[in-house]
Coordinates of C-alpha atoms (C1' of nucleotides) in Angstrom, one line a residue:
Chain A
X20 CA -77.1 -25.7 -109.0
X21 CA -75.7 -23.8 -106.1
X22 CA -73.8 -25.0 -103.0
X23 CA -75.0 -23.5 -99.7
X24 CA -72.2 -20.9 -99.8
X25 CA -73.0 -19.8 -103.3
X26 CA -76.7 -19.4 -102.4
X27 CA -75.7 -17.3 -99.4
X28 CA -73.9 -14.9 -101.8
X29 CA -76.7 -14.9 -104.3
X30 CA -79.4 -14.1 -101.8
X31 CA -77.3 -12.1 -99.4
X32 CA -78.4 -14.2 -96.5
X33 CA -76.4 -16.0 -93.9
X34 CA -75.3 -19.7 -93.9
X35 CA -76.9 -20.2 -90.5
X36 CA -80.3 -19.0 -91.8
X37 CA -80.2 -21.5 -94.7
X38 CA -79.2 -24.3 -92.3
X39 CA -82.1 -23.4 -90.1
X40 CA -84.6 -23.3 -93.0
X41 CA -83.5 -26.7 -94.0
X42 CA -83.8 -28.0 -90.5
X43 CA -87.4 -26.8 -90.1
X44 CA -88.2 -28.0 -93.6
X45 CA -89.1 -24.5 -94.9
X46 CA -86.5 -24.7 -97.7
X47 CA -84.8 -28.0 -98.3
X48 CA -82.2 -28.3 -101.1
X49 CA -83.6 -30.3 -104.0
X50 CA -80.5 -32.6 -104.1
X51 CA -77.5 -33.6 -102.2
X52 CA -74.1 -34.6 -103.7
X53 CA -72.4 -38.0 -103.0
X54 CA -70.5 -36.2 -100.2
X55 CA -73.8 -35.1 -98.8
X56 CA -73.3 -31.4 -99.8
X57 CA -76.6 -29.4 -100.2
X58 CA -77.5 -28.7 -103.9
X59 CA -79.9 -25.8 -104.4
X60 CA -81.7 -25.4 -107.8
X61 CA -82.9 -22.3 -109.6
X62 CA -86.4 -23.0 -108.2
X63 CA -84.9 -23.2 -104.7
X64 CA -83.4 -19.8 -105.2
X65 CA -86.7 -18.4 -106.4
X66 CA -88.5 -19.8 -103.4
X67 CA -85.8 -18.3 -101.1
X68 CA -86.4 -14.9 -102.8
X69 CA -90.1 -15.2 -101.9
X70 CA -89.3 -16.2 -98.3
X71 CA -86.9 -13.2 -98.0
X72 CA -89.5 -10.9 -99.4
X73 CA -92.1 -11.9 -96.9
X74 CA -89.6 -12.0 -94.1
X75 CA -88.9 -8.3 -94.8
X76 CA -92.4 -7.6 -93.7
X77 CA -91.6 -9.1 -90.4
X78 CA -93.9 -12.0 -91.0
X79 CA -93.1 -15.2 -88.9
X80 CA -91.9 -18.2 -90.8
X81 CA -94.9 -20.3 -89.9
X82 CA -97.2 -17.8 -91.8
X83 CA -94.7 -17.7 -94.7
X84 CA -94.9 -21.4 -94.9
X85 CA -98.7 -21.2 -95.1
X86 CA -98.5 -18.7 -97.9
X87 CA -96.1 -20.7 -99.9
X88 CA -98.0 -24.0 -99.5
X89 CA -101.5 -22.7 -99.9
X90 CA -103.4 -21.3 -102.9
X91 CA -103.0 -17.6 -103.7
X92 CA -106.4 -16.9 -102.3
X93 CA -105.1 -17.0 -98.8
X94 CA -102.2 -14.8 -99.3
X95 CA -104.0 -11.5 -99.0
X96 CA -105.9 -12.7 -96.0
X97 CA -102.7 -13.7 -94.2
X98 CA -101.1 -10.4 -95.3
X99 CA -104.0 -8.5 -93.9
X100 CA -103.8 -10.2 -90.6
X101 CA -100.1 -9.5 -90.4
X102 CA -100.8 -5.8 -91.2
X103 CA -103.1 -5.7 -88.2
X104 CA -100.3 -7.1 -86.1
X105 CA -98.0 -4.4 -87.3
X106 CA -100.5 -1.7 -86.5
X107 CA -100.9 -3.2 -83.0
X108 CA -97.1 -3.1 -82.6
X109 CA -97.1 0.5 -83.7
X110 CA -99.7 1.5 -81.1
X111 CA -97.7 -0.3 -78.4
X112 CA -94.5 1.5 -79.4
X113 CA -96.3 4.9 -79.3
X114 CA -97.6 4.1 -75.8
X115 CA -94.1 3.1 -74.7
X116 CA -92.7 6.4 -76.0
X117 CA -95.3 8.4 -74.0
X118 CA -94.4 6.5 -70.8
X119 CA -90.7 7.3 -71.4
X120 CA -91.5 11.0 -71.8
X121 CA -93.3 11.0 -68.5
X122 CA -90.4 9.3 -66.8
X123 CA -87.8 11.6 -68.0
X124 CA -86.6 14.2 -65.5
X125 CA -84.3 16.3 -67.6
X126 CA -86.1 16.8 -70.9
X127 CA -83.1 18.6 -72.4
X128 CA -80.9 15.5 -72.4
X129 CA -83.3 13.4 -74.5
X130 CA -82.1 12.9 -78.0
X131 CA -84.6 14.7 -80.2
X132 CA -85.2 12.6 -83.1
X133 CA -87.1 14.1 -86.0
X134 CA -90.4 13.6 -84.2
X135 CA -93.6 15.3 -85.2
X136 CA -95.0 17.6 -82.4
X137 CA -97.9 19.9 -82.0
X138 CA -95.6 22.9 -82.1
X139 CA -94.1 22.0 -85.4
X140 CA -97.5 21.7 -87.1
X141 CA -98.8 24.9 -85.6
X142 CA -95.8 26.8 -86.7
X143 CA -96.0 25.5 -90.3
X144 CA -99.7 26.2 -90.5
X145 CA -99.1 29.8 -89.3
X146 CA -96.3 30.3 -91.8
X147 CA -98.6 29.1 -94.5
X148 CA -100.9 31.9 -93.6
X149 CA -103.6 30.3 -91.5
X150 CA -105.1 32.1 -88.5
X151 CA -106.6 30.8 -85.2
X152 CA -110.1 30.6 -86.6
X153 CA -109.0 28.5 -89.5
X154 CA -106.9 26.2 -87.1
X155 CA -110.0 25.6 -85.1
X156 CA -112.0 24.8 -88.2
X157 CA -109.3 22.4 -89.3
X158 CA -109.7 20.4 -86.1
X159 CA -113.5 20.4 -86.5
X160 CA -113.4 19.2 -90.1
X161 CA -110.9 16.5 -89.2
X162 CA -113.1 15.4 -86.3
X163 CA -116.3 15.4 -88.4
X164 CA -114.9 13.5 -91.4
X165 CA -112.3 11.2 -89.8
X166 CA -112.8 11.0 -86.0
X167 CA -110.6 7.9 -85.5
X168 CA -107.8 9.2 -87.7
X169 CA -108.0 12.5 -85.8
X170 CA -107.4 10.6 -82.6
X171 CA -104.5 8.7 -84.1
X172 CA -103.0 12.0 -85.4
X173 CA -103.2 13.8 -82.1
X174 CA -101.6 10.8 -80.3
X175 CA -98.9 10.9 -82.8
X176 CA -98.1 14.5 -82.0
X177 CA -97.4 13.3 -78.5
X178 CA -100.4 14.9 -76.8
X179 CA -101.5 13.4 -73.5
X180 CA -104.9 11.7 -73.6
X181 CA -106.6 14.3 -71.6
X182 CA -105.7 17.1 -74.0
X183 CA -106.9 15.1 -76.9
X184 CA -110.2 14.4 -75.3
X185 CA -110.6 18.2 -74.6
X186 CA -109.9 19.1 -78.2
X187 CA -112.3 16.6 -79.6
X188 CA -114.9 17.6 -77.1
X189 CA -114.7 21.2 -78.3
X190 CA -115.1 20.2 -81.9
X191 CA -118.3 18.3 -81.4
X192 CA -120.0 21.2 -79.6
Chain I
X17 CA -94.5 -9.1 -45.7
X18 CA -96.0 -10.8 -48.7
X19 CA -95.8 -14.4 -50.0
X20 CA -95.1 -14.7 -53.7
X21 CA -98.8 -15.2 -54.4
X22 CA -99.8 -12.1 -52.5
X23 CA -97.2 -10.0 -54.3
X24 CA -98.5 -11.3 -57.7
X25 CA -102.0 -10.0 -56.8
X26 CA -100.7 -6.7 -55.4
X27 CA -98.6 -6.0 -58.5
X28 CA -100.8 -7.7 -61.1
X29 CA -97.9 -9.7 -62.3
X30 CA -97.5 -13.5 -62.9
X31 CA -95.8 -15.9 -60.5
X32 CA -93.5 -17.1 -63.3
X33 CA -92.2 -13.6 -63.7
X34 CA -91.4 -13.2 -60.1
X35 CA -89.6 -16.6 -60.0
X36 CA -87.7 -15.5 -63.0
X37 CA -86.7 -12.1 -61.5
X38 CA -85.5 -14.0 -58.4
X39 CA -83.5 -16.4 -60.5
X40 CA -81.6 -13.7 -62.4
X41 CA -81.2 -11.7 -59.3
X42 CA -83.2 -8.7 -60.4
X43 CA -85.6 -8.9 -57.4
X44 CA -84.8 -11.3 -54.7
X45 CA -87.1 -11.6 -51.6
X46 CA -85.5 -10.0 -48.6
X47 CA -86.3 -13.1 -46.4
X48 CA -87.3 -16.7 -46.6
X49 CA -89.4 -18.6 -44.0
X50 CA -88.3 -21.7 -42.2
X51 CA -90.1 -23.7 -44.9
X52 CA -88.1 -21.8 -47.6
X53 CA -91.1 -19.7 -48.7
X54 CA -90.2 -16.3 -50.3
X55 CA -91.0 -13.3 -48.1
X56 CA -91.2 -10.0 -49.9
X57 CA -91.1 -6.7 -47.9
X58 CA -92.7 -3.3 -48.6
X59 CA -89.4 -2.2 -50.2
X60 CA -89.5 -5.2 -52.4
X61 CA -92.9 -4.2 -53.6
X62 CA -91.8 -0.7 -54.2
X63 CA -88.8 -2.0 -56.3
X64 CA -91.1 -4.3 -58.2
X65 CA -93.4 -1.3 -59.0
X66 CA -90.3 0.5 -60.4
X67 CA -89.4 -2.5 -62.5
X68 CA -92.9 -2.8 -63.9
X69 CA -92.9 0.9 -64.8
X70 CA -89.7 0.6 -66.8
X71 CA -90.9 -2.7 -68.3
X72 CA -93.9 -0.9 -69.7
X73 CA -91.6 1.2 -71.8
X74 CA -90.3 -2.1 -73.4
X75 CA -86.9 -1.6 -71.8
X76 CA -84.9 -4.9 -71.4
X77 CA -84.3 -6.2 -67.9
X78 CA -80.5 -5.6 -68.1
X79 CA -81.0 -1.9 -68.7
X80 CA -83.6 -1.8 -65.9
X81 CA -81.1 -3.4 -63.6
X82 CA -78.5 -0.7 -64.5
X83 CA -81.0 2.1 -63.7
X84 CA -81.9 0.6 -60.4
X85 CA -78.3 0.0 -59.3
X86 CA -76.8 3.2 -60.6
X87 CA -77.1 6.8 -59.6
X88 CA -80.0 8.8 -60.9
X89 CA -77.7 10.6 -63.3
X90 CA -77.6 7.7 -65.7
X91 CA -81.3 7.2 -65.7
X92 CA -82.1 9.9 -68.3
X93 CA -79.2 8.7 -70.5
X94 CA -80.4 5.2 -70.5
X95 CA -84.0 6.3 -71.1
X96 CA -82.8 8.5 -74.0
X97 CA -81.0 5.6 -75.6
X98 CA -84.0 3.4 -75.2
X99 CA -86.1 6.1 -76.9
X100 CA -83.8 6.0 -79.8
X101 CA -84.3 2.2 -80.0
X102 CA -88.1 2.7 -80.0
X103 CA -87.8 5.2 -82.8
X104 CA -85.7 2.8 -84.8
X105 CA -88.4 0.1 -84.3
X106 CA -91.1 2.5 -85.4
X107 CA -89.2 3.2 -88.6
X108 CA -88.8 -0.5 -89.2
X109 CA -92.5 -1.1 -88.8
X110 CA -93.3 1.6 -91.2
X111 CA -91.1 0.1 -93.8
X112 CA -92.6 -3.3 -93.2
X113 CA -96.1 -1.9 -93.7
X114 CA -95.1 -0.3 -97.0
X115 CA -93.7 -3.6 -98.2
X116 CA -97.0 -5.3 -97.3
X117 CA -99.0 -2.8 -99.3
X118 CA -96.8 -3.4 -102.3
X119 CA -97.3 -7.2 -102.0
X120 CA -101.1 -7.0 -101.7
X121 CA -103.0 -8.0 -104.8
X122 CA -106.5 -7.2 -103.8
X123 CA -106.4 -3.9 -101.9
X124 CA -110.1 -4.2 -101.0
X125 CA -109.6 -7.1 -98.7
X126 CA -107.1 -5.4 -96.5
X127 CA -108.4 -4.3 -93.1
X128 CA -108.3 -0.6 -93.1
X129 CA -107.2 0.5 -89.7
X130 CA -107.5 4.1 -88.8
X131 CA -104.3 4.9 -90.7
X132 CA -103.3 8.4 -91.8
X133 CA -103.1 8.8 -95.5
X134 CA -102.4 11.5 -98.0
X135 CA -106.0 11.6 -99.2
X136 CA -107.4 12.1 -95.7
X137 CA -105.2 15.1 -95.1
X138 CA -105.9 16.6 -98.4
X139 CA -109.6 16.3 -97.9
X140 CA -109.6 17.8 -94.5
X141 CA -107.5 20.8 -95.7
X142 CA -109.9 21.3 -98.6
X143 CA -112.8 21.3 -96.3
X144 CA -111.1 23.8 -94.1
X145 CA -111.1 26.1 -97.1
X146 CA -107.5 25.8 -98.4
X147 CA -106.9 25.9 -102.2
X148 CA -104.1 24.2 -104.2
X149 CA -101.8 27.2 -104.0
X150 CA -102.0 27.2 -100.2
X151 CA -101.4 23.5 -100.1
X152 CA -98.2 23.9 -102.2
X153 CA -97.2 26.7 -99.8
X154 CA -97.8 24.4 -96.8
X155 CA -95.4 21.9 -98.2
X156 CA -92.7 24.5 -98.9
X157 CA -93.0 26.1 -95.4
X158 CA -92.8 22.6 -93.9
X159 CA -89.8 21.8 -96.0
X160 CA -88.0 25.1 -95.2
X161 CA -88.6 25.1 -91.5
X162 CA -88.5 21.3 -90.6
X163 CA -87.1 19.3 -93.5
X164 CA -86.5 16.1 -91.5
X165 CA -89.9 16.2 -89.9
X166 CA -91.4 16.8 -93.3
X167 CA -89.7 13.6 -94.5
X168 CA -91.0 11.7 -91.5
X169 CA -94.5 13.0 -92.0
X170 CA -94.7 12.1 -95.7
X171 CA -93.4 8.6 -94.9
X172 CA -96.1 8.3 -92.3
X173 CA -98.8 9.1 -94.8
X174 CA -97.6 6.0 -96.6
X175 CA -96.1 7.7 -99.6
X176 CA -93.5 5.8 -101.6
X177 CA -90.0 7.1 -101.4
X178 CA -89.9 8.3 -105.0
X179 CA -93.0 10.5 -104.6
X180 CA -91.6 12.0 -101.4
X181 CA -88.4 12.9 -103.1
X182 CA -90.3 14.6 -105.9
X183 CA -92.4 16.7 -103.5
X184 CA -89.4 17.8 -101.6
X185 CA -87.5 18.5 -104.8
X186 CA -90.3 20.8 -106.0
X187 CA -90.3 22.8 -102.7
X188 CA -86.6 23.6 -102.8
X189 CA -86.8 25.0 -106.3
Chain J
dT12 C1' -49.7 -31.1 -96.7
dT13 C1' -52.4 -26.7 -96.7
dG14 C1' -56.8 -24.1 -97.4
dC15 C1' -61.1 -23.8 -98.5
dT16 C1' -65.9 -25.2 -98.1
dC17 C1' -68.8 -28.4 -96.5
dC18 C1' -71.1 -31.5 -92.8
dT19 C1' -73.6 -32.5 -88.1
dC20 C1' -74.4 -31.8 -83.4
dA21 C1' -75.3 -28.8 -79.6
dC22 C1' -75.6 -24.8 -76.9
dG23 C1' -76.8 -19.6 -76.3
dT24 C1' -80.1 -15.8 -76.9
dC25 C1' -84.7 -13.1 -74.1
dA26 C1' -88.4 -13.1 -70.8
dC27 C1' -90.9 -15.6 -69.3
dG28 C1' -94.9 -19.9 -69.3
dT29 C1' -95.9 -24.4 -68.2
dG30 C1' -95.8 -28.7 -66.5
dA31 C1' -93.8 -32.5 -63.2
dG32 C1' -93.1 -34.1 -58.7
dG33 C1' -92.9 -33.0 -54.0
dT34 C1' -93.6 -30.3 -49.4
dG35 C1' -95.9 -27.2 -45.5
dG36 C1' -99.8 -25.4 -42.9
dC37 C1' -104.8 -25.2 -42.0
Chain R
dT24 C1' -107.4 -36.7 -45.4
dT25 C1' -108.4 -32.8 -48.6
dG26 C1' -107.1 -28.2 -50.7
dC27 C1' -104.5 -24.7 -51.0
dT28 C1' -100.0 -22.4 -51.7
dC29 C1' -95.5 -23.0 -51.8
dC30 C1' -90.9 -25.2 -53.5
dT31 C1' -87.3 -26.7 -57.3
dC32 C1' -85.9 -28.5 -61.6
dA33 C1' -86.3 -28.6 -66.5
dC34 C1' -88.1 -27.9 -70.9
dG35 C1' -90.4 -25.0 -74.7
dT36 C1' -90.8 -20.5 -77.2
dC37 C1' -88.5 -17.8 -82.1
dA38 C1' -85.1 -17.3 -85.6
dC39 C1' -81.3 -17.8 -85.9
dG40 C1' -75.6 -17.2 -84.5
dT41 C1' -71.7 -19.4 -83.1
dG42 C1' -68.6 -22.6 -81.9
dA43 C1' -66.6 -27.7 -81.9
dG44 C1' -65.0 -31.5 -84.2
dG45 C1' -64.7 -33.8 -88.5
dT46 C1' -64.8 -34.6 -93.8
dG47 C1' -64.2 -33.9 -99.2
dG48 C1' -61.9 -31.9 -103.3
dC49 C1' -58.2 -29.1 -105.3

DNA sequence: TTGCTCCTCACGTCACGTGAGGTGGC
DNA sequence: TTGCTCCTCACGTCACGTGAGGTGGC
């Protein structure tokens, strides 16, 4: 049996979080002492570990509750839906980054995170020994086999939409 | 002069948002009518357009207020900091995705978004005519010229940290 | 008595959305 | 009078964090 403080230490989680989970009924302590202290059992700890694991995926607590309460069959479905949400968020962030780049006056001042760019890839491919013809072929093979992924990849390199369209157009000719 | 409803239509923004911006003092109408209706001027519209533009980058309203009130010198700095926040969020999302993949029991059920994977890249490079030796060289050139970007790229392909470490280790030998 | 942990409200966060109840101009 | 837009509260959202004020066990 753990008091709330002991459980905080065990699970490396804050007291406020535990109080909140109790309040919304996500994780209630299995017992209380005579003095009304919360008593958490080993199973409670195990359930908390589960909750924390799902929480690390950014899943909202309502979904986590569904997973814990339902049969295992639903778990993958809920996870899959959540993955789609994450992908959606990624796309949103990429668009936001592009808008920032357009808004920036002085490009020099921007902190250059290790971000993938067109120039980096071209340089690496040249150094590996590829020539322009092979580079063009690379694009075409990419476009033919995985058109959607090709689009995603070019966006990721920070290319504007018009240039991407032009490249893909050239490939399909 | 626009009423609040007309401004909503012009800027494609909700009434509630405009009420909120007024409340927090971010965008107050320049005048009120005798009946206490909000009157927005052309400059108000222009300012709103600015706000919307920055909002599309996901920037919080407090930062936007700083940009609008301060000299232009600070704008790029604030944008740069915000860009770093976006990059941070991206990394977080990538980690969340990897955790989901580890949690999934039935991989088949997962919706396969157009996501970049190791296999896709390898296939495209093979089709372009590269052999295993050239692939190894590609890794090494990438590692030598842009080590941080190499790391980011491999993470993006969804590789687990241990495999990434192994690949980079091999290159530096 | 002093410290420590525990308890229960209750309010703050961020950027709005959504009513409720009432008013002004055609 | 009927519709329309406008107004001002005030509460709900999500997952907690942070006090305030009080209690129990050593």
